[in-house]
mmCIF file of C-alpha atoms in Angstrom:
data_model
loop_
_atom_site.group_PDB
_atom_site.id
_atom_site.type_symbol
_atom_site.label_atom_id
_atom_site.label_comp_id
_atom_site.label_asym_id
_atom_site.label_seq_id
_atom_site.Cartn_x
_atom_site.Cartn_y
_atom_site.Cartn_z
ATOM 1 C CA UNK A 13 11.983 -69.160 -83.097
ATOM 2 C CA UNK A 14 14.019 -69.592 -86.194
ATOM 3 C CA UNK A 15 13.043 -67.508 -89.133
ATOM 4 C CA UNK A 16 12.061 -71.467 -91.121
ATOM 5 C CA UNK A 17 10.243 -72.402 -88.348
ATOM 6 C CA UNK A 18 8.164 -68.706 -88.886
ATOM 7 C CA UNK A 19 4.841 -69.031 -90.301
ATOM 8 C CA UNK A 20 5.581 -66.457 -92.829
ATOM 9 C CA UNK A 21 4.610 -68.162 -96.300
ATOM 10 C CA UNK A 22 4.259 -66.340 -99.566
ATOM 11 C CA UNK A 23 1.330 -67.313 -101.799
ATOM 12 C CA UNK A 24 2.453 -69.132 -104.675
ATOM 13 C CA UNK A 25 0.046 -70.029 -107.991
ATOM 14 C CA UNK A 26 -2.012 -72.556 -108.300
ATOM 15 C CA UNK A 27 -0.862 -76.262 -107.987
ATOM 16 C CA UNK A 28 -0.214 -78.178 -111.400
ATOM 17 C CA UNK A 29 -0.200 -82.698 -111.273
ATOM 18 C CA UNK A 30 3.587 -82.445 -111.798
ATOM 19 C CA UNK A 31 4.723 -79.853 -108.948
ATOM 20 C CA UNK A 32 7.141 -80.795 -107.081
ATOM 21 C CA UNK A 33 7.760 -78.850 -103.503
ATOM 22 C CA UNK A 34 9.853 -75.940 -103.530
ATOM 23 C CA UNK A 35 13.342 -76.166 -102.369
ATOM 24 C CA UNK A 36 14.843 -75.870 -99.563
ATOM 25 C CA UNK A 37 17.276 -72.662 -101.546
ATOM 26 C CA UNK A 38 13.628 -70.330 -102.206
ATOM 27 C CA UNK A 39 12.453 -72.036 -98.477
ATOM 28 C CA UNK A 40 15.033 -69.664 -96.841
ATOM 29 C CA UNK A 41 15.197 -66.720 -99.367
ATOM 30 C CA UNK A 42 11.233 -66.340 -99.220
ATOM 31 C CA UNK A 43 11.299 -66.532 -95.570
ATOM 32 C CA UNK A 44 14.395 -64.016 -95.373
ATOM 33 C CA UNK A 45 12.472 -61.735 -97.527
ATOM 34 C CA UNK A 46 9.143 -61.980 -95.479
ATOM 35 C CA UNK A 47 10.542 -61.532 -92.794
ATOM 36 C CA UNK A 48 12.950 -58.450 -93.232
ATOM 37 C CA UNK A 49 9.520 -56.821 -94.720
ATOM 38 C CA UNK A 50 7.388 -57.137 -91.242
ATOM 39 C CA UNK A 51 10.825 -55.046 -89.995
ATOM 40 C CA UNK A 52 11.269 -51.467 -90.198
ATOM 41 C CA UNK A 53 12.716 -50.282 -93.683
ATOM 42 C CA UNK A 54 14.212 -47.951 -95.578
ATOM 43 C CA UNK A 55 11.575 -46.698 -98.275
ATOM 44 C CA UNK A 56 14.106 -47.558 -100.816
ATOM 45 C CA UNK A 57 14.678 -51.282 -98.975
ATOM 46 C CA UNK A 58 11.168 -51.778 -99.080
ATOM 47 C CA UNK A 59 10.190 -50.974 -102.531
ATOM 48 C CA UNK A 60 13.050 -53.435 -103.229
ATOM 49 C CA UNK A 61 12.155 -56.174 -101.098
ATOM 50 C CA UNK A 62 8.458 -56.066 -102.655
ATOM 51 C CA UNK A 63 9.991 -56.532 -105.908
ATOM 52 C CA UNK A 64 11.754 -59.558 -105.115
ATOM 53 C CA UNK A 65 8.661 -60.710 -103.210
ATOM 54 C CA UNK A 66 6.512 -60.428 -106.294
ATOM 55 C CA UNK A 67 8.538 -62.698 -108.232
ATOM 56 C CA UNK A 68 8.847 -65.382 -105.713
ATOM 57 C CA UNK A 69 5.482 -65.480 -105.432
ATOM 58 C CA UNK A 70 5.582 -66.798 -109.137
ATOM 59 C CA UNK A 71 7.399 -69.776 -108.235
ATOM 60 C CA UNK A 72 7.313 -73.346 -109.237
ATOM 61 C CA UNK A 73 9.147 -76.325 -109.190
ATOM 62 C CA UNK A 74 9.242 -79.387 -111.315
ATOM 63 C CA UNK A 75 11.780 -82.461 -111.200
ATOM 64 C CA UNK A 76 13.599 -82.592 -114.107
ATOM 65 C CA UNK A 77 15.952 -85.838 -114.655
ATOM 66 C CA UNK A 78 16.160 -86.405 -110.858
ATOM 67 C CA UNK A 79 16.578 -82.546 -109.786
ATOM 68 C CA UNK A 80 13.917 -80.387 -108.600
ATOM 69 C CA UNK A 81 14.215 -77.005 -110.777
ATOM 70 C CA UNK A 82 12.523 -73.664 -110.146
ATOM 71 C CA UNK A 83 10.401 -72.042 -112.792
ATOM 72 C CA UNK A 84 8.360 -69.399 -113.670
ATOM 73 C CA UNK A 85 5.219 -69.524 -116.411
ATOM 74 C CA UNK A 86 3.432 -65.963 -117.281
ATOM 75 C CA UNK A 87 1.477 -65.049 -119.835
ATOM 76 C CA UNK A 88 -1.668 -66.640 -121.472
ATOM 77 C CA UNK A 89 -1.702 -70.217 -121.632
ATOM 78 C CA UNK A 90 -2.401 -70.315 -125.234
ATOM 79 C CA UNK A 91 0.430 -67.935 -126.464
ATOM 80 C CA UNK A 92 3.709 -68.660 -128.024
ATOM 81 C CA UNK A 93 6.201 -70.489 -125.776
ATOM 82 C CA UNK A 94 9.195 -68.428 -125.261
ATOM 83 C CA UNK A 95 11.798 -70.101 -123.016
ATOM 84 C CA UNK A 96 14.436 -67.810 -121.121
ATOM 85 C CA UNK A 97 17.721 -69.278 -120.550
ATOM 86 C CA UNK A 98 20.456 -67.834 -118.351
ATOM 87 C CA UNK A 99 24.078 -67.694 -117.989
ATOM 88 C CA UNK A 100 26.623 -69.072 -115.880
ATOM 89 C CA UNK A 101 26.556 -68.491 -112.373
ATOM 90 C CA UNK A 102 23.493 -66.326 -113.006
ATOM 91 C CA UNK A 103 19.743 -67.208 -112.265
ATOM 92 C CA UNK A 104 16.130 -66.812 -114.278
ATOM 93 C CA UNK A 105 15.342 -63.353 -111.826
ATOM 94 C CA UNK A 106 18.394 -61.863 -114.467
ATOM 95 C CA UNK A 107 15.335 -61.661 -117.255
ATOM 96 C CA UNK A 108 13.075 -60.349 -114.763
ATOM 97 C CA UNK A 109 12.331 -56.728 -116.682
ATOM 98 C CA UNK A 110 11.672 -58.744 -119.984
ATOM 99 C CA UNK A 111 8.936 -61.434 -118.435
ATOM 100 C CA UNK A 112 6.209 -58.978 -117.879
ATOM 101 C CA UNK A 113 6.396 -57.039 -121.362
ATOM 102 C CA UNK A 114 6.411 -60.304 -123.276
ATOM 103 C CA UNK A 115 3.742 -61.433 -121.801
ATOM 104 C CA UNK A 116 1.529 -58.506 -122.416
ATOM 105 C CA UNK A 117 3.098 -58.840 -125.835
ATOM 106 C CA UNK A 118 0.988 -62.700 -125.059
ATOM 107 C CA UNK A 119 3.867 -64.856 -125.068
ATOM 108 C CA UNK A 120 3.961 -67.669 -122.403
ATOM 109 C CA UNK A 121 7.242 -66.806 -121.393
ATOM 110 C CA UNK A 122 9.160 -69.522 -119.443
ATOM 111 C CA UNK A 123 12.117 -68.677 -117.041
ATOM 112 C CA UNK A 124 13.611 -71.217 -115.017
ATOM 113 C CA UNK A 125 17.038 -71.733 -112.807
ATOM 114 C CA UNK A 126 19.804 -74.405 -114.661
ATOM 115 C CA UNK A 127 20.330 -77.169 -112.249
ATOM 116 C CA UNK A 128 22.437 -75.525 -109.124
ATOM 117 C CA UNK A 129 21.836 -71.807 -109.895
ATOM 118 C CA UNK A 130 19.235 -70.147 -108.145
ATOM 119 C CA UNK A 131 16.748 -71.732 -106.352
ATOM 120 C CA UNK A 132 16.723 -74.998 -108.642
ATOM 121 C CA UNK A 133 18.540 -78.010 -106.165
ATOM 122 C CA UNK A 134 21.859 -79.150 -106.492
ATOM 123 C CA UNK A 135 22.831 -81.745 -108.807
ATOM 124 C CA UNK A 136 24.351 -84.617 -106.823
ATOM 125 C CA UNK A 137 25.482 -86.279 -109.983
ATOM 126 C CA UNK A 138 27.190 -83.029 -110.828
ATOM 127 C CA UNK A 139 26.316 -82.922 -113.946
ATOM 128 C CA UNK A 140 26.517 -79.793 -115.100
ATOM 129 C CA UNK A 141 27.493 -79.682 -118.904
ATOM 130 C CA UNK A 142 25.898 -78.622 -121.769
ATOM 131 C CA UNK A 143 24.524 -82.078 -121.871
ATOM 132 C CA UNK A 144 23.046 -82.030 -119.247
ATOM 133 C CA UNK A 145 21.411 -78.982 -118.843
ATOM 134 C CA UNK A 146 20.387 -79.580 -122.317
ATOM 135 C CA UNK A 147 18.566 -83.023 -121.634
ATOM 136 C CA UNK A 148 17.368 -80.679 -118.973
ATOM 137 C CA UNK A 149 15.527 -77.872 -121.243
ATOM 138 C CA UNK A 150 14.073 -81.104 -123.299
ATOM 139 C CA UNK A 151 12.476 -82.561 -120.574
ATOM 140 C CA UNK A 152 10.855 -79.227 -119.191
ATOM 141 C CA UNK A 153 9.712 -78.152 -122.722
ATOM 142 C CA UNK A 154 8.091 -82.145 -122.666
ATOM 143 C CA UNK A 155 6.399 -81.729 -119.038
ATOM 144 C CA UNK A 156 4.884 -78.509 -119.703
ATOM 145 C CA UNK A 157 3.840 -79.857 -123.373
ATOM 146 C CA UNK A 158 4.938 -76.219 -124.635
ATOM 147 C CA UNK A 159 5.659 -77.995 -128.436
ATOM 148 C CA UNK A 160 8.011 -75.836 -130.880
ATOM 149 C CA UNK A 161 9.299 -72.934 -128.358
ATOM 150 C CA UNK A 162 11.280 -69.668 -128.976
ATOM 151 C CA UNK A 163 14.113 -69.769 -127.091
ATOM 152 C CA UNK A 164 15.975 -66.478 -125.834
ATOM 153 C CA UNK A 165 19.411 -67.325 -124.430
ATOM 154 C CA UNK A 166 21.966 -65.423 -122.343
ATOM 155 C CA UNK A 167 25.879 -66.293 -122.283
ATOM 156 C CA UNK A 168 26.141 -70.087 -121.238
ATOM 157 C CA UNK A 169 22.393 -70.292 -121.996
ATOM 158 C CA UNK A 170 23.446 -69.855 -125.462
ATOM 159 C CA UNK A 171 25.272 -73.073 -125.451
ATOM 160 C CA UNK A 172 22.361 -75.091 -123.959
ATOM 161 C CA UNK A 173 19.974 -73.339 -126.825
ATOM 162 C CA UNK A 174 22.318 -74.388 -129.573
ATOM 163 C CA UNK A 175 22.755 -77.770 -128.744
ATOM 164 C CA UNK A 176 18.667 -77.804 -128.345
ATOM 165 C CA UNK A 177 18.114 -76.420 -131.675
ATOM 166 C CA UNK A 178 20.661 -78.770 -133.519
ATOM 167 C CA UNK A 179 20.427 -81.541 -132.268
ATOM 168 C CA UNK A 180 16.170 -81.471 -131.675
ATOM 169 C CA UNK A 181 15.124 -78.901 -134.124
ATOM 170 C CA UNK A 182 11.100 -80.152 -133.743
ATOM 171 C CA UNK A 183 11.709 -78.463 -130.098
ATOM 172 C CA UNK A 184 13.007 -74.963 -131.149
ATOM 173 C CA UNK A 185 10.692 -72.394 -133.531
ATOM 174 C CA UNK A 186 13.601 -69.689 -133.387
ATOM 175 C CA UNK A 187 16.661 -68.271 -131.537
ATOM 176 C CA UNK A 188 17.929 -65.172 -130.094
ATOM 177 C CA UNK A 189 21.288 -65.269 -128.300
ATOM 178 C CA UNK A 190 22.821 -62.128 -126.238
ATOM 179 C CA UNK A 191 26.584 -62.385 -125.523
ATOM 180 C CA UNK A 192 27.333 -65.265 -126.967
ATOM 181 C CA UNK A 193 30.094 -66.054 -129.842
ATOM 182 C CA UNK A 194 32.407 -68.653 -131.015
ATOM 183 C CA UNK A 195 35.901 -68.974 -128.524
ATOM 184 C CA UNK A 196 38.602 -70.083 -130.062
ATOM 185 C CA UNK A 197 40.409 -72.528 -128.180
ATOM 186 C CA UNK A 198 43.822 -71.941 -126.369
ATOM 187 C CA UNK A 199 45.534 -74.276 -124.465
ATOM 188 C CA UNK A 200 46.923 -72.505 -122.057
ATOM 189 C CA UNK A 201 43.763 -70.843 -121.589
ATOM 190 C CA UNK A 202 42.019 -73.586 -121.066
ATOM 191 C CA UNK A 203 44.209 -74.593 -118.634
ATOM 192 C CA UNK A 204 44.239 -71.456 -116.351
ATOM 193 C CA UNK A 205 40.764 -70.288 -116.744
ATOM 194 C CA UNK A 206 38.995 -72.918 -114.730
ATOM 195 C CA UNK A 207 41.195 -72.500 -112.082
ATOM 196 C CA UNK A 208 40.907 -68.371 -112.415
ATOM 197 C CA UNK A 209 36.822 -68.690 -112.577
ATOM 198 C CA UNK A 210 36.595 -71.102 -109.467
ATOM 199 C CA UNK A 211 38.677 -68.945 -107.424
ATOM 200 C CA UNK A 212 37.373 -66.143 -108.354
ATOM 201 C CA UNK A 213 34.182 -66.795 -108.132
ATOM 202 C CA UNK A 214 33.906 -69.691 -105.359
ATOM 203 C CA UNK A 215 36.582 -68.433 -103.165
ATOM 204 C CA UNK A 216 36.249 -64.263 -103.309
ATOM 205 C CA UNK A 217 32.997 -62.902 -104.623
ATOM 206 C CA UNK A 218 30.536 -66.228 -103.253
ATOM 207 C CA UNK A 219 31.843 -65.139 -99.489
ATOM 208 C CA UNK A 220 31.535 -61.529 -99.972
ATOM 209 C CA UNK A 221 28.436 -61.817 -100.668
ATOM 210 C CA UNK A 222 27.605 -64.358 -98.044
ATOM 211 C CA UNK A 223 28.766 -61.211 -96.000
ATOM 212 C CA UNK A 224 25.812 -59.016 -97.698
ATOM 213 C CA UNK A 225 29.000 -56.781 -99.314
ATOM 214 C CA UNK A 226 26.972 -56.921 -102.717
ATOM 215 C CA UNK A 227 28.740 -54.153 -103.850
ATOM 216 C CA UNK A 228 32.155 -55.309 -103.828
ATOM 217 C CA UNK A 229 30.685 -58.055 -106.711
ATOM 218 C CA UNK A 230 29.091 -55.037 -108.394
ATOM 219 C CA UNK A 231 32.478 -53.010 -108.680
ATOM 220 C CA UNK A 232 34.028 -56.098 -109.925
ATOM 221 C CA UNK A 233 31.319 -56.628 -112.947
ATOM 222 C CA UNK A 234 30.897 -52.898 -112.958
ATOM 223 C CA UNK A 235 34.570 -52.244 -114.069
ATOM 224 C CA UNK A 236 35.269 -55.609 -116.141
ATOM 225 C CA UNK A 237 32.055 -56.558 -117.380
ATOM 226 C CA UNK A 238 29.889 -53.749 -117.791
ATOM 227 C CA UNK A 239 29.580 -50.318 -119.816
ATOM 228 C CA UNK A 240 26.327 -49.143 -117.784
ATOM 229 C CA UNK A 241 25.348 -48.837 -114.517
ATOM 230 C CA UNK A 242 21.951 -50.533 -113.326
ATOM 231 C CA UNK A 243 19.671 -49.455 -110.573
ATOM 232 C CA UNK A 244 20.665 -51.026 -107.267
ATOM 233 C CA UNK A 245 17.415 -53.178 -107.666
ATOM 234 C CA UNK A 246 19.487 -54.700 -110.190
ATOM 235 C CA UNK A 247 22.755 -55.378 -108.739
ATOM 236 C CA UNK A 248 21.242 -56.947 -105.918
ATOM 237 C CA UNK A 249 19.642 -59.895 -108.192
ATOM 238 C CA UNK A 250 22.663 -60.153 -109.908
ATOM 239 C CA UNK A 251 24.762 -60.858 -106.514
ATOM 240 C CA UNK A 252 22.076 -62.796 -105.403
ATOM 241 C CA UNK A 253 22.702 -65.730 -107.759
ATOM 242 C CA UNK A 254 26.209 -65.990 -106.376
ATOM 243 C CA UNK A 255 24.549 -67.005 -102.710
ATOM 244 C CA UNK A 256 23.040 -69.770 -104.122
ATOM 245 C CA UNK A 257 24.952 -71.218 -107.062
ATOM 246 C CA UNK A 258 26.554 -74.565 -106.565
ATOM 247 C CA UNK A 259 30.385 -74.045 -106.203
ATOM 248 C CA UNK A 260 30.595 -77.244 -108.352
ATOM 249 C CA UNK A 261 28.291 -75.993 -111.050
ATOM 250 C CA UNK A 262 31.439 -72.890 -111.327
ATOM 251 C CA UNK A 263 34.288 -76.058 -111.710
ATOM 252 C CA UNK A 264 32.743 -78.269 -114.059
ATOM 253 C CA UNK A 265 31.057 -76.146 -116.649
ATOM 254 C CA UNK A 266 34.108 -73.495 -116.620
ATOM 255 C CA UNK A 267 36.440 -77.036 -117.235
ATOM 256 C CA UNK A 268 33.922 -78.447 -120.012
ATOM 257 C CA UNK A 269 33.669 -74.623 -121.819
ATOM 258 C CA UNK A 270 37.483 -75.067 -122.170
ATOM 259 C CA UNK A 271 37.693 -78.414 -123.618
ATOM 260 C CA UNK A 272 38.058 -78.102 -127.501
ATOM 261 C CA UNK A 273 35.554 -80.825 -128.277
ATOM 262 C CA UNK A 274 32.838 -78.590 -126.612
ATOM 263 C CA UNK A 275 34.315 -74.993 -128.581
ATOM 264 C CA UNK A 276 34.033 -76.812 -131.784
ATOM 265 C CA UNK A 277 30.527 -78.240 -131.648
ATOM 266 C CA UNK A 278 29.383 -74.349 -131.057
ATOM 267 C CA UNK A 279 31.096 -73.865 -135.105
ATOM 268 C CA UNK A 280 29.343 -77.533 -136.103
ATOM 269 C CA UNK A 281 26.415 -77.054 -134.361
ATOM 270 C CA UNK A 282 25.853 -73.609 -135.760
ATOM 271 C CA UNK A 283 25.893 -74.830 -139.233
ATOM 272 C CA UNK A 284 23.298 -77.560 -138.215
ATOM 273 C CA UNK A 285 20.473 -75.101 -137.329
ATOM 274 C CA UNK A 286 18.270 -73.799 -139.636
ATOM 275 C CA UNK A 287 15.427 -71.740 -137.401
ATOM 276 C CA UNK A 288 15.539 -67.972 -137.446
ATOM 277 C CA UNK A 289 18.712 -67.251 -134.979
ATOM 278 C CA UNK A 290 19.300 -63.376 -133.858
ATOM 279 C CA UNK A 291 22.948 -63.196 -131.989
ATOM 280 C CA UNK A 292 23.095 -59.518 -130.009
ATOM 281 C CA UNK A 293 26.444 -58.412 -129.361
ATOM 282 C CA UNK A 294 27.887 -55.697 -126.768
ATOM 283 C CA UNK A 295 30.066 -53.910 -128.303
ATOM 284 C CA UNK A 296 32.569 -53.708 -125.699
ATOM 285 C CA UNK A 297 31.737 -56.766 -124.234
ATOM 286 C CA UNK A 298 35.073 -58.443 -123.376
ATOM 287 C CA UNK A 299 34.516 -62.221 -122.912
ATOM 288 C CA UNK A 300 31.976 -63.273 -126.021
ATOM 289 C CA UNK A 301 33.694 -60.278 -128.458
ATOM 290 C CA UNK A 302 31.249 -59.051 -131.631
ATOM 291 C CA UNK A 303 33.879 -60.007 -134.186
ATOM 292 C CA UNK A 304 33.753 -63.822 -133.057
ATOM 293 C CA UNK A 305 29.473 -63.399 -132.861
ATOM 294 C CA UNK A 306 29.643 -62.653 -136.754
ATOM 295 C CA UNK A 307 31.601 -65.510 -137.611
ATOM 296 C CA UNK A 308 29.183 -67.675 -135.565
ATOM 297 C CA UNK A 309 26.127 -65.999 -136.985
ATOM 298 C CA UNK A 310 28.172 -66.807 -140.599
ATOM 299 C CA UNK A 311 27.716 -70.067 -139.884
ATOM 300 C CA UNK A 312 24.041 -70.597 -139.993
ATOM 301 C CA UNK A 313 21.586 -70.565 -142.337
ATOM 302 C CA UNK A 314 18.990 -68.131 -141.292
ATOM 303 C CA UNK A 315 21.229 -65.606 -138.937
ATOM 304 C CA UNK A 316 20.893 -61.932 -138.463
ATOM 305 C CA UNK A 317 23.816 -60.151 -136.178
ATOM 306 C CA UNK A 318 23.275 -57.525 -134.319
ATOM 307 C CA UNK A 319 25.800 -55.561 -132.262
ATOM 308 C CA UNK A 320 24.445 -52.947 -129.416
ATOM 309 C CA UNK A 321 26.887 -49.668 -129.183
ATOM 310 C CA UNK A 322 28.572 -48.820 -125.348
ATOM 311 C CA UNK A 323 27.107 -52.497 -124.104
ATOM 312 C CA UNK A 324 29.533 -54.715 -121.902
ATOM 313 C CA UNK A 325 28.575 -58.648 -121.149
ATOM 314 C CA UNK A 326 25.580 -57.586 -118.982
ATOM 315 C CA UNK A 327 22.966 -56.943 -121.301
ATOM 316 C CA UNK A 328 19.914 -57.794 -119.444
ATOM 317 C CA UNK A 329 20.840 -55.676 -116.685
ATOM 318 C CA UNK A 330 22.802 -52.777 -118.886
ATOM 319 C CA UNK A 331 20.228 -52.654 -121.097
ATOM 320 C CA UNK A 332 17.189 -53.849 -120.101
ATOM 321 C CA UNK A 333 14.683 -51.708 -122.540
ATOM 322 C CA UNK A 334 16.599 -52.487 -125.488
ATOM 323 C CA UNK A 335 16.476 -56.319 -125.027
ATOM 324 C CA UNK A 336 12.475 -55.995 -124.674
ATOM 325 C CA UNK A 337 12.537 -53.816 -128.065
ATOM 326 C CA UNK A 338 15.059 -55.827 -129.952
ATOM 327 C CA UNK A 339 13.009 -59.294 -128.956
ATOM 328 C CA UNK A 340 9.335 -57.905 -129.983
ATOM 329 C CA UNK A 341 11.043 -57.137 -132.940
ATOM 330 C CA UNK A 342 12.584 -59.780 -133.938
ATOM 331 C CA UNK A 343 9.471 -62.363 -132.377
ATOM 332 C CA UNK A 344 7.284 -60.485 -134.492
ATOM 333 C CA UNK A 345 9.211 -61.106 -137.776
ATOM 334 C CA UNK A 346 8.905 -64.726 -136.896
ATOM 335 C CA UNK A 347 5.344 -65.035 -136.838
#
């Protein structure tokens, strides 16, 4: 019997009028999960493995503009909406240490997969631009009639927020950014990067993985990307977004994030928004540098900057107990 065909299920919350079934990406991973758990483990592996069980069983998927997208909703129903937005070629388990304290702090708090990353479908359409995942965000904030949300945004989720923010401000209460900066444009750049992501990404660390070497991806992010070391736990969510990510999602965002047009709406857009924005900067971080953060943050109208000492790009994961502090924080001021 195939491990699908199994009658290993994982309970799942209640049903809502606009659910849509789960996809056919969480199918297999819940199922792969399940059943490694009824098999003998490692204390460690298990401990592990229940972790990533509890969170699927939060699951729940909604079609957004023709794509079924996997979400997550904790907290009390009446509590400020706070939306969690990813990064490229990551997923929504990357926030997974900051769901639970928020919502004690009683925040709804909102994760969710961008269209082709994690266990959201594919787009067929292919489009993945800050566009479109932006329509994307509008229409879930709509569906779940969350009103004026907070929005917390990591890397390329910053883009998406921005965009949001400026161009619908009734949807967006405030902002807080991690990673995330102006890029100046470079042609030549711009013309090799793409290329450098896709194969990078697509044709070395995607089939590594595949190969359940997760720790050949974590050396690679551990010596460019990274000034801290997380927990194993950690690294294995991390890797596990590479499994899953549409190879096409890499090619066309990484080409659209190089096109000047799209760098300088970040600079016009910036000066557009006038909610309460908080940009948190790695120090060391080597792609979105601090320096470039300030300018952005110089830009807006209500902007605070702040920059987090010995931090690389991988904030969530580096520093996981600051990024709960630094958002009560600055949620609270907002209030």
């Amino acid at each position: 019997m195939s491990v699908l065909a199994q009658t290993i299920s994982i309970e799942r919350p209640p049903t809502r009028p606009f659910d849509a079934p789960p996809t056919a990406k969480y199918v297999e991973y819940a199922h792969e999960v399940a059943t490694r758990l009824a098999g003998k483990l490692s204390a460690r592996e298990r401990r592990r493995l229940e972790g990533e069980r509890a969170l699927l069983a939060r699951a729940r998927f909604v079609e957004l503009n023709g794509v079924v997208h996997h979400y997550q909703d904790v907290g009390p129903s009446d509590g400020e909406p706070l939306v969690l937005i990813h990064g490229w070629d990551c997923s929504a388990f990357w926030w997974h240490h900051v769901i639970d304290p928020l919502a004690q702090a009683g925040y709804r708090v909102i994760s969710y997969d961008l269209k082709g990353h994690g266990f959201s479908a594919n787009d067929p359409r292919q489009q993945y631009t800050v566009a479109g995942f932006s329509a994307d965000l509008q229409e879930l904030i709509r569906i779940l009639d969350l009103g004026s949300v907070h929005l917390a945004a990591f890397s390329l989720g910053a883009f998406i927020g921005l965009h949001v923010a400026a161009h619908h401000p009734d949807m967006v209460r405030s902002l807080i950014f991690f990673n995330f900066s102006l890029l100046p444009y470079n042609k030549v750049a711009s013309a090799f990067v793409p290329w450098l992501l896709d194969t990078v990404f697509n044709k070395v660390l995607r089939p590594i993985e595949r190969r359940n070497l997760w720790w050949l991806p974590f050396i690679y992010a551990r010596l460019v990307m990274a000034q801290n070391t997380p927990p194993v736990s950690d690294i294995r969510l991390g890797t596990l977004a590479l499994r899953y990510c549409d190879p096409a999602a890499v090619r066309v965002s990484a080409t659209e994030l190089s096109r000047p047009e799209i760098l300088t709406a970040v600079a016009e857009q910036a000066k557009m928004i006038r909610q309460p924005l908080l940009l948190v900067a790695g120090a060391n971080d080597p792609i979105m540098r601090p320096a470039d953060g300030r300018k952005l943050v110089a830009l807006t109208q209500n902007g605070s900057f702040l920059e987090v000492p010995k931090c690389g790009h991988l904030i969530l994961f580096e520093l996981p107990e600051h990024v709960i502090q630094i958002m009560r924080l600055f949620l609270k001021g907002v209030r």
